[in-house]
GROMACS .gro file of C-alpha atoms in nm:
model
   97
    1MET     CA    1  10.980  10.077  10.096
    2GLU     CA    2  11.062  10.427   9.940
    3LYS     CA    3  11.403  10.354   9.874
    4GLN     CA    4  11.356  10.037   9.731
    5ILE     CA    5  11.107  10.248   9.502
    6MET     CA    6  11.400  10.504   9.395
    7MET     CA    7  11.652  10.256   9.338
    8MET     CA    8  11.402  10.056   9.075
    9LEU     CA    9  11.342  10.400   8.958
   10LYS     CA   10  11.669  10.484   8.911
   11GLU     CA   11  11.744  10.153   8.704
   12LEU     CA   12  11.477  10.253   8.496
   13PHE     CA   13  11.566  10.583   8.403
   14ILE     CA   14  11.926  10.487   8.317
   15LYS     CA   15  11.815  10.146   8.128
   16ARG     CA   16  11.488  10.225   7.919
   17PHE     CA   17  11.552  10.608   7.906
   18PHE     CA   18  11.914  10.605   7.891
   19ILE     CA   19  11.962  10.889   8.139
   20LYS     CA   20  12.303  10.914   8.290
   21VAL     CA   21  12.256  11.015   8.629
   22ASN     CA   22  12.493  10.888   8.960
   23SER     CA   23  12.213  11.005   9.166
   24ILE     CA   24  11.848  11.109   9.156
   25SER     CA   25  11.687  11.351   9.424
   26PHE     CA   26  11.334  11.321   9.531
   27CYS     CA   27  11.305  11.663   9.424
   28TYR     CA   28  11.397  11.584   9.037
   29SER     CA   29  11.162  11.726   8.799
   30LEU     CA   30  11.078  11.446   8.559
   31THR     CA   31  11.090  11.716   8.247
   32ASN     CA   32  11.341  11.973   8.327
   33HIS     CA   33  11.599  11.773   8.566
   34LEU     CA   34  11.529  11.444   8.377
   35GLY     CA   35  11.446  11.525   8.030
   36LEU     CA   36  11.152  11.329   8.015
   37ASN     CA   37  10.888  11.430   7.743
   38GLU     CA   38  10.494  11.410   7.745
   39TYR     CA   39  10.535  11.048   7.568
   40GLU     CA   40  10.784  10.907   7.767
   41ILE     CA   41  10.615  11.005   8.100
   42LEU     CA   42  10.326  10.833   7.964
   43GLU     CA   43  10.554  10.546   7.878
   44LEU     CA   44  10.724  10.543   8.243
   45PHE     CA   45  10.364  10.523   8.412
   46GLY     CA   46  10.263  10.262   8.199
   47ILE     CA   47  10.611  10.058   8.288
   48VAL     CA   48  10.530  10.196   8.677
   49GLU     CA   49  10.196  10.018   8.648
   50GLU     CA   50  10.280   9.710   8.505
   51ASN     CA   51  10.557   9.637   8.780
   52PHE     CA   52  10.377   9.723   9.071
   53SER     CA   53  10.030   9.639   8.987
   54LEU     CA   54   9.909   9.987   8.994
   55ASP     CA   55   9.667  10.217   8.848
   56PHE     CA   56   9.671  10.578   8.783
   57ASN     CA   57   9.431  10.803   8.632
   58ASP     CA   58   9.503  11.089   8.431
   59ALA     CA   59   9.473  11.325   8.682
   60GLU     CA   60   9.771  11.201   8.875
   61VAL     CA   61   9.955  11.135   8.604
   62ASN     CA   62   9.913  11.558   8.517
   63ASN     CA   63   9.957  11.583   8.883
   64ILE     CA   64  10.312  11.427   8.924
   65LYS     CA   65  10.575  11.671   8.859
   66THR     CA   66  10.876  11.502   9.046
   67VAL     CA   67  11.047  11.200   9.139
   68GLY     CA   68  10.943  11.224   9.507
   69GLN     CA   69  10.594  11.286   9.422
   70LEU     CA   70  10.627  10.956   9.234
   71VAL     CA   71  10.790  10.766   9.485
   72GLN     CA   72  10.539  10.883   9.694
   73ASN     CA   73  10.256  10.823   9.507
   74ILE     CA   74  10.393  10.476   9.434
   75SER     CA   75  10.426  10.379   9.792
   76GLU     CA   76  10.104  10.523   9.932
   77LYS     CA   77   9.940  10.298   9.653
   78LYS     CA   78  10.119   9.974   9.711
   79GLN     CA   79  10.052  10.069  10.133
   80HIS     CA   80   9.669  10.086  10.057
   81LEU     CA   81   9.699   9.765   9.819
   82ASN     CA   82   9.837   9.576  10.085
   83GLN     CA   83   9.577   9.698  10.401
   84THR     CA   84   9.293   9.626  10.156
   85GLY     CA   85   9.483   9.256  10.064
   86LYS     CA   86   9.451   9.334   9.663
   87GLY     CA   87   9.824   9.377   9.639
   88LEU     CA   88   9.977   9.096   9.792
   89GLY     CA   89  10.075   8.983   9.417
   90LYS     CA   90  10.445   8.972   9.317
   91THR     CA   91  10.604   9.302   9.196
   92ASN     CA   92  10.789   9.208   8.856
   93PRO     CA   93  11.126   9.346   8.846
   94LEU     CA   94  11.194   9.705   8.649
   95PRO     CA   95  11.238   9.762   8.399
   96VAL     CA   96  11.049   9.610   8.138
   97ILE     CA   97  11.199   9.709   7.754
   0.00000   0.00000   0.00000
């Protein structure tokens, strides 16, 4: 699941945020490596929430600093939703522009 999430995020970074990258590493910082500002990070989380049918609270948004942390958080939330039967709906394709 993490590989699929990473591919979708890469597509989002390229198409929505116009970040030119050949590859994205789990250790990449959302701000330092990808150059997202605080408003773009909020937009990123909004798009992720909408497309994955997830919710992030303010503390989670503030604590997620790297691509790897974001991928792991999405994966864990999706697994939890699938286990509880609340996340069985269709995931929208990224990106929403």
